[in-house]
Amino acid sequence: MTTPQDTPATLGRELRRITAPRTLALLVGVLVLQLGFILSYVGAFHAPRPQHIPISIAAGAQSAHLVEQINGIDGTPLRAHAAADETSARESVTSGDRSAALVMNPHSTTDTLYVASGGGAAVVTAVEQVVGQVESSQHRSATTVDLVPLQAHDARGLTGFYLVIGWIVGGYLVAAAIGVMSGGRVRNLAEAGGRILLVVPYSIVSGLAGALIVDQWLSALTGHFAALWGVGTLLVLSSAVITLFMDALVGTVGIGVTILIFVVLGNPSAGGPYQYDLLPAFWRTIGPFIPNGAGTTAVRDIVYFGGRGIGGPMLCLVAYILIGIIGTLAASAQIGDPRRDEPAAQ
């Protein structure tokens, strides 16, 4: 007697197998994810334009007029705020509250533009271009002074962005690998708890290794080893537990959802190559609420601004971790609930 396993394979039979509705649905999902990747990256980066970049103006009696002039530029590339004097203008830059500060010299036609390249080289370039046009219209010029320069080996300030991406990739890959090694989708609450406990030490080691690479090994971001280790641990854990949650919730499709969150949406909106003030509205809005953006901002704040302003990014990472852990446990408890398989009472 011939069994299905003994039936010789034929091209027609194989085509019928791979064109089954479930397989076709998977292929459509992959195509949508691929096109989403292209749309998201090109949409975010194809035409960067400064929008409402915050700067301080210290021009004495002329401050109000200059603020009004700058804020009236078509497209509002800058958002100017009057500063009491040069000292407060400089402080607004070194604290990270403003991206730049223009201080007018009443005794010369050469003014000073204070910037912080540590907050983003692309933003500095954009501010210099706009301020240069404003100064030129008044037959003046501005000399740029970088108050928060990039570290020597942090080319264009992108080290933190790539570090964050590496940590996040490690988080969702380890969660996916655990799922594969454990036989696929989580089956019960105990198994979910075991997977969560497994990614915690991985996150700690991964955060440590990333900090060692950029600090001790490459000297790209130095002087903040412990803080970077902590941020890295939270980033890896956040992406790992969200991946576990998606897997427990919808199975293999959850990997695609994770890629959508962290790769398709998270990377281009993170403020890496182009900071938030240069991104289109959609990406600028979602960036701070995804670990990629929160992590990139946190690393910049720690390395270049003394850790000021990291409360928001840290809250974002902790929220993702809590959502991932609670969601994973809740979804797995539902999966493992024997009552789900019981026939309805007659």
Tab-separated table of C-alpha atoms in Angstrom:
chain	number	residue	atom	x	y	z
A	1	MET	CA	0.000	0.000	0.000
A	2	THR	CA	1.401	3.414	-0.977
A	3	THR	CA	1.389	6.110	1.686
A	4	PRO	CA	1.582	9.871	1.034
A	5	GLN	CA	5.198	9.716	2.139
A	6	ASP	CA	5.935	7.082	-0.531
A	7	THR	CA	4.339	9.116	-3.326
A	8	PRO	CA	7.075	10.349	-5.650
A	9	ALA	CA	7.506	14.126	-5.705
A	10	THR	CA	6.451	15.901	-8.863
A	11	LEU	CA	6.716	19.530	-9.950
A	12	GLY	CA	2.934	19.898	-9.996
A	13	ARG	CA	2.537	18.489	-6.500
A	14	GLU	CA	5.290	20.751	-5.174
A	15	LEU	CA	3.725	23.798	-6.806
A	16	ARG	CA	0.381	22.985	-5.203
A	17	ARG	CA	2.085	22.664	-1.837
A	18	ILE	CA	3.963	25.959	-1.988
A	19	THR	CA	0.979	27.862	-3.366
A	20	ALA	CA	-1.275	26.874	-0.485
A	21	PRO	CA	-3.215	29.832	0.969
A	22	ARG	CA	-1.110	29.924	4.120
A	23	THR	CA	2.130	30.070	2.132
A	24	LEU	CA	0.803	32.755	-0.173
A	25	ALA	CA	-0.342	34.800	2.798
A	26	LEU	CA	3.160	34.555	4.254
A	27	LEU	CA	4.704	35.713	0.975
A	28	VAL	CA	2.316	38.664	0.809
A	29	GLY	CA	3.248	39.567	4.370
A	30	VAL	CA	6.960	39.483	3.518
A	31	LEU	CA	6.348	41.653	0.453
A	32	VAL	CA	4.413	44.206	2.488
A	33	LEU	CA	7.212	44.288	5.084
A	34	GLN	CA	9.829	44.729	2.357
A	35	LEU	CA	7.948	47.583	0.684
A	36	GLY	CA	7.325	49.140	4.084
A	37	PHE	CA	11.065	49.076	4.722
A	38	ILE	CA	11.764	50.918	1.460
A	39	LEU	CA	8.971	53.434	2.021
A	40	SER	CA	9.979	54.155	5.607
A	41	TYR	CA	13.698	54.680	4.975
A	42	VAL	CA	13.328	56.638	1.751
A	43	GLY	CA	10.416	58.626	3.156
A	44	ALA	CA	12.425	59.635	6.219
A	45	PHE	CA	15.750	60.383	4.544
A	46	HIS	CA	15.121	61.454	0.940
A	47	ALA	CA	14.562	65.150	1.675
A	48	PRO	CA	15.683	66.202	5.174
A	49	ARG	CA	14.406	69.680	6.020
A	50	PRO	CA	14.917	71.676	9.228
A	51	GLN	CA	11.729	72.311	11.142
A	52	HIS	CA	11.438	74.313	14.368
A	53	ILE	CA	15.065	73.756	15.443
A	54	PRO	CA	15.230	75.575	18.804
A	55	ILE	CA	17.859	78.329	19.088
A	56	SER	CA	18.537	81.176	21.501
A	57	ILE	CA	19.046	84.780	20.440
A	58	ALA	CA	21.060	87.279	22.479
A	59	ALA	CA	21.052	90.602	20.647
A	60	GLY	CA	20.288	93.132	23.330
A	61	ALA	CA	17.574	95.573	22.311
A	62	GLN	CA	17.374	93.924	18.894
A	63	SER	CA	16.568	90.456	20.276
A	64	ALA	CA	12.789	90.737	19.915
A	65	HIS	CA	13.063	91.969	16.324
A	66	LEU	CA	15.560	89.254	15.372
A	67	VAL	CA	13.446	86.544	17.025
A	68	GLU	CA	10.422	87.710	15.048
A	69	GLN	CA	12.426	87.786	11.819
A	70	ILE	CA	13.799	84.267	12.261
A	71	ASN	CA	10.456	82.799	13.299
A	72	GLY	CA	8.886	84.379	10.252
A	73	ILE	CA	11.076	82.526	7.769
A	74	ASP	CA	9.020	80.433	5.334
A	75	GLY	CA	8.761	76.832	6.500
A	76	THR	CA	9.840	77.810	10.057
A	77	PRO	CA	13.202	75.992	9.935
A	78	LEU	CA	14.168	77.583	13.267
A	79	ARG	CA	12.255	78.394	16.436
A	80	ALA	CA	14.038	81.331	18.064
A	81	HIS	CA	13.825	82.271	21.743
A	82	ALA	CA	15.243	85.457	23.259
A	83	ALA	CA	17.995	85.004	25.840
A	84	ALA	CA	18.838	87.532	28.540
A	85	ASP	CA	22.529	87.645	27.691
A	86	GLU	CA	25.399	85.693	26.170
A	87	THR	CA	25.926	83.589	29.299
A	88	SER	CA	22.355	82.316	29.368
A	89	ALA	CA	22.462	81.749	25.600
A	90	ARG	CA	25.574	79.610	25.936
A	91	GLU	CA	24.046	77.703	28.856
A	92	SER	CA	20.974	76.855	26.775
A	93	VAL	CA	23.291	75.120	24.287
A	94	THR	CA	25.529	73.272	26.738
A	95	SER	CA	22.485	71.994	28.624
A	96	GLY	CA	20.879	70.676	25.454
A	97	ASP	CA	17.799	72.885	25.799
A	98	ARG	CA	18.626	74.637	22.507
A	99	SER	CA	20.465	73.363	19.453
A	100	ALA	CA	22.291	76.670	18.914
A	101	ALA	CA	22.567	80.260	20.094
A	102	LEU	CA	23.220	83.392	18.044
A	103	VAL	CA	24.935	86.195	19.962
A	104	MET	CA	25.158	89.542	18.161
A	105	ASN	CA	28.192	91.782	18.612
A	106	PRO	CA	27.109	95.423	18.941
A	107	HIS	CA	30.618	96.633	18.119
A	108	SER	CA	31.175	94.582	14.961
A	109	THR	CA	29.409	93.001	12.004
A	110	THR	CA	30.731	89.599	13.002
A	111	ASP	CA	28.505	87.686	15.422
A	112	THR	CA	28.954	84.337	17.180
A	113	LEU	CA	26.898	81.211	16.548
A	114	TYR	CA	27.251	78.713	19.384
A	115	VAL	CA	26.404	75.124	18.472
A	116	ALA	CA	26.577	71.615	19.957
A	117	SER	CA	27.685	69.034	17.401
A	118	GLY	CA	27.312	66.406	20.119
A	119	GLY	CA	23.573	66.866	19.741
A	120	GLY	CA	23.692	66.111	16.017
A	121	ALA	CA	26.014	67.174	13.216
A	122	ALA	CA	23.172	67.396	10.697
A	123	VAL	CA	21.313	69.887	12.898
A	124	VAL	CA	24.428	72.045	13.209
A	125	THR	CA	24.807	72.157	9.420
A	126	ALA	CA	21.159	73.113	8.979
A	127	VAL	CA	21.354	75.899	11.589
A	128	GLU	CA	24.543	77.286	10.042
A	129	GLN	CA	22.878	77.483	6.630
A	130	VAL	CA	19.742	79.249	7.862
A	131	VAL	CA	21.579	81.640	10.184
A	132	GLY	CA	24.060	82.386	7.401
A	133	GLN	CA	21.204	83.522	5.175
A	134	VAL	CA	19.733	85.699	7.926
A	135	GLU	CA	23.106	87.274	8.676
A	136	SER	CA	23.825	87.867	5.016
A	137	SER	CA	20.534	89.698	4.554
A	138	GLN	CA	21.724	92.169	7.219
A	139	HIS	CA	25.264	92.400	5.786
A	140	ARG	CA	26.648	90.562	8.781
A	141	SER	CA	28.413	87.227	9.300
A	142	ALA	CA	28.655	84.690	12.099
A	143	THR	CA	31.584	82.687	13.416
A	144	THR	CA	30.649	79.200	14.607
A	145	VAL	CA	31.891	78.045	18.013
A	146	ASP	CA	31.211	74.423	19.010
A	147	LEU	CA	30.494	74.315	22.738
A	148	VAL	CA	29.794	70.562	22.823
A	149	PRO	CA	32.115	69.023	20.221
A	150	LEU	CA	31.990	65.396	19.207
A	151	GLN	CA	34.481	63.040	20.785
A	152	ALA	CA	37.547	62.432	18.656
A	153	HIS	CA	36.473	59.023	17.367
A	154	ASP	CA	32.726	59.613	17.146
A	155	ALA	CA	32.539	60.437	13.437
A	156	ARG	CA	29.501	62.641	12.685
A	157	GLY	CA	28.036	61.593	16.029
A	158	LEU	CA	26.726	58.286	14.686
A	159	THR	CA	28.452	55.910	17.103
A	160	GLY	CA	25.595	56.056	19.595
A	161	PHE	CA	23.007	55.372	16.906
A	162	TYR	CA	24.819	52.292	15.594
A	163	LEU	CA	25.460	51.087	19.135
A	164	VAL	CA	21.737	51.308	19.900
A	165	ILE	CA	20.805	49.485	16.686
A	166	GLY	CA	23.263	46.704	17.519
A	167	TRP	CA	21.780	46.274	20.980
A	168	ILE	CA	18.223	46.188	19.646
A	169	VAL	CA	19.067	43.698	16.882
A	170	GLY	CA	20.662	41.444	19.487
A	171	GLY	CA	17.536	41.614	21.617
A	172	TYR	CA	15.048	40.481	19.016
A	173	LEU	CA	17.444	37.936	17.493
A	174	VAL	CA	18.084	36.198	20.814
A	175	ALA	CA	14.348	36.058	21.526
A	176	ALA	CA	13.691	34.603	18.077
A	177	ALA	CA	16.525	32.084	18.520
A	178	ILE	CA	15.154	30.965	21.884
A	179	GLY	CA	11.783	30.411	20.242
A	180	VAL	CA	13.315	28.275	17.479
A	181	MET	CA	15.409	26.217	19.912
A	182	SER	CA	12.417	25.728	22.195
A	183	GLY	CA	10.208	24.365	19.442
A	184	GLY	CA	8.370	27.469	18.321
A	185	ARG	CA	5.566	29.369	19.975
A	186	VAL	CA	5.451	29.411	23.758
A	187	ARG	CA	3.007	26.822	25.085
A	188	ASN	CA	2.385	27.717	28.718
A	189	LEU	CA	3.093	30.169	31.508
A	190	ALA	CA	6.095	28.273	32.884
A	191	GLU	CA	7.756	28.196	29.486
A	192	ALA	CA	7.138	31.916	29.054
A	193	GLY	CA	8.688	32.633	32.430
A	194	GLY	CA	11.720	30.548	31.538
A	195	ARG	CA	12.259	32.439	28.291
A	196	ILE	CA	11.986	35.787	30.054
A	197	LEU	CA	14.489	34.723	32.711
A	198	LEU	CA	16.863	33.569	29.985
A	199	VAL	CA	16.941	36.921	28.153
A	200	VAL	CA	17.691	38.896	31.340
A	201	PRO	CA	21.315	37.725	31.803
A	202	TYR	CA	21.789	37.905	28.023
A	203	SER	CA	20.719	41.552	28.136
A	204	ILE	CA	23.149	42.326	30.941
A	205	VAL	CA	26.065	40.674	29.130
A	206	SER	CA	25.100	42.254	25.819
A	207	GLY	CA	24.891	45.710	27.372
A	208	LEU	CA	28.288	45.184	28.978
A	209	ALA	CA	29.889	43.994	25.742
A	210	GLY	CA	28.547	46.932	23.728
A	211	ALA	CA	29.822	49.439	26.285
A	212	LEU	CA	33.235	47.744	26.320
A	213	ILE	CA	33.474	47.935	22.528
A	214	VAL	CA	32.667	51.645	22.161
A	215	ASP	CA	34.557	52.722	25.285
A	216	GLN	CA	37.556	50.565	26.193
A	217	TRP	CA	38.175	48.951	22.816
A	218	LEU	CA	37.449	51.589	20.153
A	219	SER	CA	37.468	54.743	22.337
A	220	ALA	CA	34.506	56.040	20.322
A	221	LEU	CA	32.385	57.051	23.330
A	222	THR	CA	34.514	57.354	26.450
A	223	GLY	CA	33.993	58.337	30.051
A	224	HIS	CA	30.480	56.987	30.583
A	225	PHE	CA	30.968	53.228	30.709
A	226	ALA	CA	28.555	52.339	33.525
A	227	ALA	CA	25.741	54.526	32.189
A	228	LEU	CA	26.078	53.096	28.673
A	229	TRP	CA	26.067	49.573	30.102
A	230	GLY	CA	22.811	50.324	31.881
A	231	VAL	CA	21.150	51.814	28.796
A	232	GLY	CA	22.342	48.890	26.682
A	233	THR	CA	20.885	46.380	29.120
A	234	LEU	CA	17.498	48.094	29.016
A	235	LEU	CA	17.546	48.326	25.213
A	236	VAL	CA	18.360	44.655	24.678
A	237	LEU	CA	15.804	43.576	27.247
A	238	SER	CA	13.086	45.820	25.786
A	239	SER	CA	13.453	44.451	22.249
A	240	ALA	CA	13.811	40.874	23.523
A	241	VAL	CA	10.679	40.812	25.669
A	242	ILE	CA	8.596	42.606	23.034
A	243	THR	CA	9.662	39.872	20.598
A	244	LEU	CA	8.670	37.205	23.131
A	245	PHE	CA	5.323	38.955	23.561
A	246	MET	CA	4.647	39.056	19.824
A	247	ASP	CA	5.610	35.399	19.505
A	248	ALA	CA	3.311	34.384	22.360
A	249	LEU	CA	0.523	36.498	20.931
A	250	VAL	CA	0.554	35.562	17.245
A	251	GLY	CA	3.294	32.967	16.773
A	252	THR	CA	5.776	33.189	13.898
A	253	VAL	CA	4.015	36.242	12.486
A	254	GLY	CA	5.178	38.025	15.625
A	255	ILE	CA	8.730	38.110	14.261
A	256	GLY	CA	7.432	40.185	11.359
A	257	VAL	CA	5.645	42.525	13.766
A	258	THR	CA	8.871	42.929	15.720
A	259	ILE	CA	10.792	43.790	12.546
A	260	LEU	CA	8.096	46.301	11.675
A	261	ILE	CA	8.458	48.037	15.043
A	262	PHE	CA	12.231	48.041	15.444
A	263	VAL	CA	13.552	48.019	11.865
A	264	VAL	CA	10.941	49.446	9.512
A	265	LEU	CA	9.696	52.171	11.870
A	266	GLY	CA	12.312	52.397	14.603
A	267	ASN	CA	15.568	52.845	12.691
A	268	PRO	CA	14.664	55.737	10.365
A	269	SER	CA	12.830	57.603	13.154
A	270	ALA	CA	15.617	57.204	15.727
A	271	GLY	CA	17.323	60.529	14.994
A	272	GLY	CA	20.575	58.917	13.889
A	273	PRO	CA	21.837	60.251	10.543
A	274	TYR	CA	19.198	62.998	10.693
A	275	GLN	CA	17.951	64.246	14.030
A	276	TYR	CA	14.248	64.682	14.847
A	277	ASP	CA	14.176	68.325	13.746
A	278	LEU	CA	15.137	67.279	10.207
A	279	LEU	CA	12.689	64.400	9.783
A	280	PRO	CA	9.188	64.518	8.274
A	281	ALA	CA	6.354	64.865	10.782
A	282	PHE	CA	5.412	61.166	10.963
A	283	TRP	CA	8.907	59.925	11.805
A	284	ARG	CA	9.639	62.905	14.052
A	285	THR	CA	6.497	62.127	16.054
A	286	ILE	CA	6.948	58.389	16.557
A	287	GLY	CA	10.720	58.437	17.103
A	288	PRO	CA	10.797	59.218	20.833
A	289	PHE	CA	8.236	56.479	21.537
A	290	ILE	CA	10.242	53.593	20.054
A	291	PRO	CA	13.314	52.160	21.839
A	292	ASN	CA	15.563	52.995	18.864
A	293	GLY	CA	14.885	56.716	19.235
A	294	ALA	CA	14.729	56.668	23.020
A	295	GLY	CA	18.054	54.825	23.180
A	296	THR	CA	19.796	57.109	20.674
A	297	THR	CA	18.637	60.186	22.591
A	298	ALA	CA	19.685	58.663	25.910
A	299	VAL	CA	23.185	57.851	24.673
A	300	ARG	CA	23.664	61.377	23.286
A	301	ASP	CA	22.363	62.955	26.493
A	302	ILE	CA	24.653	60.812	28.638
A	303	VAL	CA	27.818	61.325	26.590
A	304	TYR	CA	27.427	64.982	25.639
A	305	PHE	CA	24.969	66.676	28.007
A	306	GLY	CA	25.688	65.185	31.406
A	307	GLY	CA	22.641	62.954	31.384
A	308	ARG	CA	20.175	65.845	31.327
A	309	GLY	CA	16.837	64.980	29.794
A	310	ILE	CA	17.154	61.173	29.881
A	311	GLY	CA	14.036	60.756	32.011
A	312	GLY	CA	11.742	60.494	28.986
A	313	PRO	CA	13.892	57.963	27.099
A	314	MET	CA	14.325	55.822	30.224
A	315	LEU	CA	10.573	55.852	30.840
A	316	CYS	CA	10.025	54.669	27.255
A	317	LEU	CA	12.418	51.717	27.660
A	318	VAL	CA	10.952	50.673	31.012
A	319	ALA	CA	7.441	50.865	29.541
A	320	TYR	CA	8.408	48.532	26.687
A	321	ILE	CA	9.982	46.092	29.135
A	322	LEU	CA	6.882	46.023	31.333
A	323	ILE	CA	4.567	45.667	28.332
A	324	GLY	CA	6.721	42.860	26.956
A	325	ILE	CA	6.919	40.893	30.213
A	326	ILE	CA	3.290	41.322	31.234
A	327	GLY	CA	2.066	40.711	27.692
A	328	THR	CA	4.151	37.553	27.300
A	329	LEU	CA	2.908	36.098	30.578
A	330	ALA	CA	-0.701	37.026	29.885
A	331	ALA	CA	-0.667	35.636	26.327
A	332	SER	CA	1.054	32.414	27.386
A	333	ALA	CA	-1.374	31.924	30.283
A	334	GLN	CA	-4.219	32.177	27.795
A	335	ILE	CA	-2.525	29.695	25.462
A	336	GLY	CA	-1.936	27.240	28.291
A	337	ASP	CA	-5.429	27.571	29.763
A	338	PRO	CA	-6.973	24.081	29.413
A	339	ARG	CA	-10.435	25.611	29.419
A	340	ARG	CA	-9.741	27.033	25.952
A	341	ASP	CA	-9.783	23.498	24.575
A	342	GLU	CA	-12.823	22.311	26.539
A	343	PRO	CA	-16.027	21.831	24.556
A	344	ALA	CA	-18.766	24.304	25.279
A	345	ALA	CA	-21.321	23.152	27.811
A	346	GLN	CA	-24.498	21.778	26.287
